[in-house]
Amino acid sequence: METARRRWLRCGAFGGVLAMSLVTTPSDLTAKQVLTWAVPPFAPAFITDQSTLTGYAADTQNWFAQHLPDYDHQVLKVPLARLLAEMRNTADGIRCSSTLIPTPDRREYIAFAKTVLLHLPISVVIRATDFDRFKPFLNENGHILLWRLLANADLDAAVRVERAYGGLVDSHLERYRKSDRVIEVADDTKLLKLLALKRIDWTLYFPSEAEYYRRQFTPDQRIMTLPIEGNTNLLEATIGCGNTPQGRAAIARINAIIDANPTMPWTDFYADWLNEQDRNWFRDAREDFIRAGIY
């Protein structure tokens, strides 16, 4: 008679035990496939400076892992360049990541799922008490005219040195990036501190970034996010796995989970990292996305 043994299913990506089962069948002798999640240090998607991995992408990853119980889930914390290299690794199990944006180059070696993550775009961030000062730069929809704001000599800004903010924003920013009215700093965490100290009047962040840094470094500061005209569409990211038979099979499983959950409940993890104003913006945009049938 086979002796029952206790088996723990661990997932390093999520900092603890997912499940425990007492198994007595011979099928237990067959090892599960290992699915390794490659995790970059992108807060607040992944907050990697603690013993337990947290952040909205970590929570999303956990949600999907719990719906894929026939894999053993592990985590590999790596910078982005190493993450993409891991996607090319076809000799050491299944490699996946939950924050990838599909591009033609990446599709050559990564199999992508349907859209998983939705993000609010880069926006102008100001002190909430200064809103009246920015009204002259808003269009009829309440979106900031970035080109007009940059041309104004009375409102100073700061951006991170060498950061790309996207085609439209960078095209407006290029003319003024080296001017006296735009400060360049080496660390994104410093931008909200400069705003709190009134050294600057506005900066650029993803809304989830702004709220994360506010909670971390200036919790008493009230900030406001202003969508940028022409740059208000949701950004899409998804889960990608190495383009191998095993990776494509995992993506097929993930797509089936997505199809079975059309309300995208895992995106609530992202919404929790937004302030109330941006959370309402996100939820409305998510509903439009789902109704449009893009998803």
Tab-separated table of C-alpha atoms in Angstrom:
chain	number	residue	atom	x	y	z
A	1	MET	CA	0.000	0.000	0.000
A	2	GLU	CA	1.317	3.412	-0.912
A	3	THR	CA	2.114	5.601	2.086
A	4	ALA	CA	0.307	8.920	2.162
A	5	ARG	CA	2.635	11.878	2.123
A	6	ARG	CA	2.095	15.540	2.765
A	7	ARG	CA	2.753	17.849	-0.131
A	8	TRP	CA	3.069	21.620	0.021
A	9	LEU	CA	2.527	23.756	-3.054
A	10	ARG	CA	4.647	26.856	-2.720
A	11	CYS	CA	4.830	29.927	-4.930
A	12	GLY	CA	7.830	32.132	-4.235
A	13	ALA	CA	6.298	34.953	-6.277
A	14	PHE	CA	3.588	35.393	-3.732
A	15	GLY	CA	5.541	34.959	-0.568
A	16	GLY	CA	3.942	31.905	0.927
A	17	VAL	CA	1.923	28.739	0.778
A	18	LEU	CA	-0.832	28.547	-1.800
A	19	ALA	CA	-2.261	25.208	-0.746
A	20	MET	CA	-1.600	22.000	1.140
A	21	SER	CA	-2.997	18.620	0.203
A	22	LEU	CA	-2.803	15.050	1.481
A	23	VAL	CA	-2.302	12.890	-1.592
A	24	THR	CA	-2.499	9.109	-1.704
A	25	THR	CA	-2.743	8.407	-5.429
A	26	PRO	CA	0.077	7.204	-7.674
A	27	SER	CA	-0.412	10.304	-9.855
A	28	ASP	CA	1.307	12.245	-7.062
A	29	LEU	CA	4.555	10.636	-8.164
A	30	THR	CA	4.362	12.617	-11.427
A	31	ALA	CA	5.933	16.022	-10.895
A	32	LYS	CA	3.990	19.057	-11.999
A	33	GLN	CA	5.402	21.358	-14.631
A	34	VAL	CA	7.167	24.347	-13.089
A	35	LEU	CA	5.982	27.736	-14.273
A	36	THR	CA	8.553	30.415	-13.414
A	37	TRP	CA	7.319	34.010	-13.278
A	38	ALA	CA	10.036	36.527	-14.166
A	39	VAL	CA	9.464	39.642	-12.050
A	40	PRO	CA	11.049	43.074	-12.703
A	41	PRO	CA	11.448	45.708	-9.935
A	42	PHE	CA	8.715	48.075	-11.171
A	43	ALA	CA	6.834	49.599	-8.222
A	44	PRO	CA	3.953	49.638	-7.582
A	45	ALA	CA	3.360	46.815	-10.080
A	46	PHE	CA	5.980	44.749	-8.279
A	47	ILE	CA	7.380	45.917	-4.945
A	48	THR	CA	10.481	43.792	-4.521
A	49	ASP	CA	12.320	45.458	-1.622
A	50	GLN	CA	10.453	43.450	1.030
A	51	SER	CA	10.560	39.793	2.026
A	52	THR	CA	7.115	39.249	0.502
A	53	LEU	CA	6.496	40.365	-3.062
A	54	THR	CA	3.620	42.839	-3.246
A	55	GLY	CA	2.071	45.244	-5.756
A	56	TYR	CA	-0.859	45.113	-8.137
A	57	ALA	CA	0.934	42.982	-10.749
A	58	ALA	CA	2.055	40.572	-8.012
A	59	ASP	CA	-1.555	40.285	-6.848
A	60	THR	CA	-2.697	39.768	-10.443
A	61	GLN	CA	-0.024	37.118	-10.911
A	62	ASN	CA	-1.176	35.411	-7.728
A	63	TRP	CA	-4.781	35.445	-8.925
A	64	PHE	CA	-3.861	33.672	-12.152
A	65	ALA	CA	-1.541	31.243	-10.364
A	66	GLN	CA	-4.407	30.197	-8.108
A	67	HIS	CA	-6.433	29.467	-11.256
A	68	LEU	CA	-3.586	27.335	-12.629
A	69	PRO	CA	-3.263	24.755	-9.818
A	70	ASP	CA	-1.758	22.056	-12.017
A	71	TYR	CA	1.515	23.989	-12.256
A	72	ASP	CA	4.111	24.557	-9.560
A	73	HIS	CA	4.714	28.322	-9.488
A	74	GLN	CA	8.070	29.928	-8.761
A	75	VAL	CA	9.426	33.460	-9.012
A	76	LEU	CA	12.598	34.892	-10.484
A	77	LYS	CA	13.316	38.545	-9.627
A	78	VAL	CA	15.215	40.074	-12.531
A	79	PRO	CA	15.747	43.439	-14.262
A	80	LEU	CA	13.880	43.982	-17.534
A	81	ALA	CA	16.787	43.027	-19.829
A	82	ARG	CA	17.262	39.743	-17.974
A	83	LEU	CA	13.495	39.181	-17.982
A	84	LEU	CA	13.395	39.370	-21.782
A	85	ALA	CA	16.421	37.073	-21.983
A	86	GLU	CA	14.573	34.580	-19.774
A	87	MET	CA	11.708	34.597	-22.265
A	88	ARG	CA	14.168	33.202	-24.810
A	89	ASN	CA	15.165	30.410	-22.419
A	90	THR	CA	13.646	27.308	-23.995
A	91	ALA	CA	15.707	24.726	-22.128
A	92	ASP	CA	14.694	25.249	-18.509
A	93	GLY	CA	10.934	24.988	-18.110
A	94	ILE	CA	8.198	27.559	-18.692
A	95	ARG	CA	9.121	31.232	-18.329
A	96	CYS	CA	6.311	33.786	-18.078
A	97	SER	CA	5.862	37.422	-17.085
A	98	SER	CA	2.678	39.319	-16.280
A	99	THR	CA	3.565	42.912	-17.252
A	100	LEU	CA	4.644	42.679	-20.885
A	101	ILE	CA	3.585	44.904	-23.766
A	102	PRO	CA	3.489	42.949	-27.041
A	103	THR	CA	5.716	44.272	-29.843
A	104	PRO	CA	6.554	42.709	-33.221
A	105	ASP	CA	10.072	41.885	-32.008
A	106	ARG	CA	8.850	40.256	-28.808
A	107	ARG	CA	6.259	38.178	-30.652
A	108	GLU	CA	9.124	36.328	-32.317
A	109	TYR	CA	10.049	34.606	-29.058
A	110	ILE	CA	7.117	35.266	-26.689
A	111	ALA	CA	3.565	33.911	-26.845
A	112	PHE	CA	1.142	36.513	-25.516
A	113	ALA	CA	-2.231	36.165	-23.834
A	114	LYS	CA	-5.185	38.436	-24.413
A	115	THR	CA	-5.094	41.760	-22.549
A	116	VAL	CA	-4.714	41.285	-18.801
A	117	LEU	CA	-3.528	44.586	-17.317
A	118	LEU	CA	-5.025	47.993	-18.035
A	119	HIS	CA	-3.200	51.140	-16.949
A	120	LEU	CA	-4.008	54.823	-16.908
A	121	PRO	CA	-1.534	56.739	-19.097
A	122	ILE	CA	1.206	59.191	-18.158
A	123	SER	CA	-0.447	62.331	-16.777
A	124	VAL	CA	0.404	65.717	-15.316
A	125	VAL	CA	0.492	65.631	-11.508
A	126	ILE	CA	-0.037	68.794	-9.462
A	127	ARG	CA	-0.787	69.863	-5.903
A	128	ALA	CA	-4.574	69.643	-5.533
A	129	THR	CA	-4.681	73.129	-4.026
A	130	ASP	CA	-3.192	74.537	-7.250
A	131	PHE	CA	-5.938	73.337	-9.558
A	132	ASP	CA	-7.212	76.848	-10.347
A	133	ARG	CA	-3.763	77.807	-11.647
A	134	PHE	CA	-4.020	75.053	-14.260
A	135	LYS	CA	-7.562	75.752	-15.491
A	136	PRO	CA	-6.347	78.010	-18.353
A	137	PHE	CA	-4.467	75.028	-19.780
A	138	LEU	CA	-7.447	72.624	-19.861
A	139	ASN	CA	-9.621	71.865	-22.873
A	140	GLU	CA	-13.387	71.419	-22.741
A	141	ASN	CA	-12.960	67.812	-21.582
A	142	GLY	CA	-10.738	68.756	-18.665
A	143	HIS	CA	-7.587	67.459	-20.369
A	144	ILE	CA	-4.362	69.420	-20.049
A	145	LEU	CA	-2.872	71.054	-23.144
A	146	LEU	CA	0.701	69.998	-22.475
A	147	TRP	CA	2.242	72.103	-25.211
A	148	ARG	CA	0.613	75.244	-23.792
A	149	LEU	CA	1.610	74.338	-20.229
A	150	LEU	CA	5.245	73.839	-21.244
A	151	ALA	CA	5.290	77.201	-23.003
A	152	ASN	CA	4.203	78.982	-19.818
A	153	ALA	CA	7.145	80.525	-17.979
A	154	ASP	CA	5.326	80.859	-14.638
A	155	LEU	CA	4.872	77.145	-13.873
A	156	ASP	CA	7.970	75.016	-13.325
A	157	ALA	CA	8.192	71.272	-13.842
A	158	ALA	CA	10.514	68.351	-13.148
A	159	VAL	CA	10.976	65.082	-15.029
A	160	ARG	CA	13.303	62.136	-14.649
A	161	VAL	CA	16.467	62.351	-16.690
A	162	GLU	CA	16.402	60.202	-19.866
A	163	ARG	CA	12.987	58.744	-19.107
A	164	ALA	CA	10.780	58.150	-22.134
A	165	TYR	CA	7.184	59.207	-21.440
A	166	GLY	CA	5.688	58.085	-24.751
A	167	GLY	CA	5.671	59.515	-28.259
A	168	LEU	CA	3.148	62.335	-27.854
A	169	VAL	CA	4.400	63.512	-24.467
A	170	ASP	CA	8.058	63.286	-25.476
A	171	SER	CA	7.396	65.263	-28.660
A	172	HIS	CA	5.999	68.139	-26.564
A	173	LEU	CA	8.645	67.789	-23.879
A	174	GLU	CA	11.662	67.698	-26.213
A	175	ARG	CA	11.674	71.430	-26.906
A	176	TYR	CA	11.676	72.386	-23.215
A	177	ARG	CA	13.478	69.511	-21.521
A	178	LYS	CA	16.770	71.410	-21.239
A	179	SER	CA	15.182	74.766	-20.410
A	180	ASP	CA	15.269	76.525	-17.051
A	181	ARG	CA	11.600	75.751	-16.424
A	182	VAL	CA	12.071	71.962	-16.543
A	183	ILE	CA	14.327	70.345	-13.925
A	184	GLU	CA	15.745	66.897	-14.636
A	185	VAL	CA	16.345	64.585	-11.685
A	186	ALA	CA	17.862	61.106	-11.510
A	187	ASP	CA	15.201	59.461	-9.341
A	188	ASP	CA	11.426	59.289	-9.835
A	189	THR	CA	10.922	59.239	-6.055
A	190	LYS	CA	12.222	62.816	-5.800
A	191	LEU	CA	9.554	64.357	-8.029
A	192	LEU	CA	6.725	64.319	-5.486
A	193	LYS	CA	9.113	65.567	-2.805
A	194	LEU	CA	9.950	68.557	-5.001
A	195	LEU	CA	6.224	69.121	-5.501
A	196	ALA	CA	5.584	68.973	-1.752
A	197	LEU	CA	8.424	71.453	-1.114
A	198	LYS	CA	6.950	73.789	-3.791
A	199	ARG	CA	10.201	73.676	-5.715
A	200	ILE	CA	8.131	72.769	-8.783
A	201	ASP	CA	4.487	73.173	-9.824
A	202	TRP	CA	3.915	69.978	-11.774
A	203	THR	CA	5.490	66.727	-12.891
A	204	LEU	CA	4.758	63.625	-14.972
A	205	TYR	CA	3.833	60.219	-13.578
A	206	PHE	CA	1.655	57.254	-14.260
A	207	PRO	CA	-1.241	57.823	-11.805
A	208	SER	CA	-0.465	54.590	-9.943
A	209	GLU	CA	3.175	55.684	-9.561
A	210	ALA	CA	2.155	59.065	-8.220
A	211	GLU	CA	-0.125	57.535	-5.599
A	212	TYR	CA	2.491	54.954	-4.618
A	213	TYR	CA	5.206	57.583	-4.088
A	214	ARG	CA	2.741	59.849	-2.280
A	215	ARG	CA	1.883	57.077	0.175
A	216	GLN	CA	5.551	56.237	0.636
A	217	PHE	CA	7.187	59.648	0.907
A	218	THR	CA	4.637	62.490	1.241
A	219	PRO	CA	1.521	60.889	2.789
A	220	ASP	CA	0.068	64.217	3.918
A	221	GLN	CA	0.290	65.754	0.455
A	222	ARG	CA	-2.889	66.066	-1.618
A	223	ILE	CA	-2.226	65.652	-5.315
A	224	MET	CA	-4.331	65.731	-8.472
A	225	THR	CA	-3.841	63.997	-11.811
A	226	LEU	CA	-4.646	65.841	-15.032
A	227	PRO	CA	-5.084	63.703	-18.174
A	228	ILE	CA	-3.078	64.961	-21.155
A	229	GLU	CA	-4.973	65.856	-24.331
A	230	GLY	CA	-4.363	63.153	-26.939
A	231	ASN	CA	-2.907	60.778	-24.344
A	232	THR	CA	-5.939	59.517	-22.422
A	233	ASN	CA	-6.349	55.957	-23.738
A	234	LEU	CA	-5.770	53.026	-21.397
A	235	LEU	CA	-2.459	51.245	-21.841
A	236	GLU	CA	-2.613	47.484	-22.261
A	237	ALA	CA	-0.197	44.858	-20.993
A	238	THR	CA	-0.506	41.130	-20.619
A	239	ILE	CA	1.037	37.827	-19.638
A	240	GLY	CA	3.650	36.426	-21.986
A	241	CYS	CA	5.380	33.045	-21.898
A	242	GLY	CA	8.335	31.734	-23.842
A	243	ASN	CA	7.215	30.732	-27.322
A	244	THR	CA	7.607	26.987	-26.818
A	245	PRO	CA	4.961	24.243	-26.933
A	246	GLN	CA	4.752	24.341	-23.128
A	247	GLY	CA	4.611	28.136	-23.096
A	248	ARG	CA	1.885	28.251	-25.739
A	249	ALA	CA	-0.099	25.651	-23.782
A	250	ALA	CA	0.131	27.834	-20.659
A	251	ILE	CA	-1.054	30.859	-22.648
A	252	ALA	CA	-4.011	28.857	-23.975
A	253	ARG	CA	-4.947	28.044	-20.373
A	254	ILE	CA	-4.604	31.699	-19.388
A	255	ASN	CA	-6.772	32.846	-22.316
A	256	ALA	CA	-9.466	30.404	-21.208
A	257	ILE	CA	-9.373	31.951	-17.721
A	258	ILE	CA	-9.638	35.450	-19.235
A	259	ASP	CA	-12.631	34.405	-21.364
A	260	ALA	CA	-14.345	32.943	-18.282
A	261	ASN	CA	-13.986	36.265	-16.399
A	262	PRO	CA	-15.164	39.042	-18.753
A	263	THR	CA	-15.404	41.648	-15.971
A	264	MET	CA	-11.616	41.427	-15.461
A	265	PRO	CA	-11.860	41.191	-11.641
A	266	TRP	CA	-8.064	41.109	-11.226
A	267	THR	CA	-7.865	44.716	-12.448
A	268	ASP	CA	-9.317	45.780	-9.089
A	269	PHE	CA	-5.821	45.169	-7.698
A	270	TYR	CA	-4.599	48.013	-9.921
A	271	ALA	CA	-7.551	50.232	-9.002
A	272	ASP	CA	-6.579	49.923	-5.334
A	273	TRP	CA	-3.308	51.731	-6.139
A	274	LEU	CA	-5.110	54.825	-7.439
A	275	ASN	CA	-6.530	57.797	-5.608
A	276	GLU	CA	-10.321	58.179	-5.629
A	277	GLN	CA	-10.432	60.522	-8.621
A	278	ASP	CA	-8.202	58.290	-10.757
A	279	ARG	CA	-10.005	55.151	-9.582
A	280	ASN	CA	-13.260	56.535	-10.968
A	281	TRP	CA	-11.519	57.457	-14.231
A	282	PHE	CA	-10.083	53.954	-14.481
A	283	ARG	CA	-13.336	52.139	-13.741
A	284	ASP	CA	-15.227	54.163	-16.341
A	285	ALA	CA	-12.489	53.531	-18.913
A	286	ARG	CA	-12.436	49.823	-18.058
A	287	GLU	CA	-16.176	49.559	-18.634
A	288	ASP	CA	-15.792	51.276	-22.023
A	289	PHE	CA	-12.966	48.855	-22.872
A	290	ILE	CA	-15.071	45.810	-21.982
A	291	ARG	CA	-18.199	47.102	-23.766
A	292	ALA	CA	-16.202	47.825	-26.909
A	293	GLY	CA	-15.406	44.130	-27.151
A	294	ILE	CA	-11.667	44.793	-27.481
A	295	TYR	CA	-11.170	42.370	-24.633
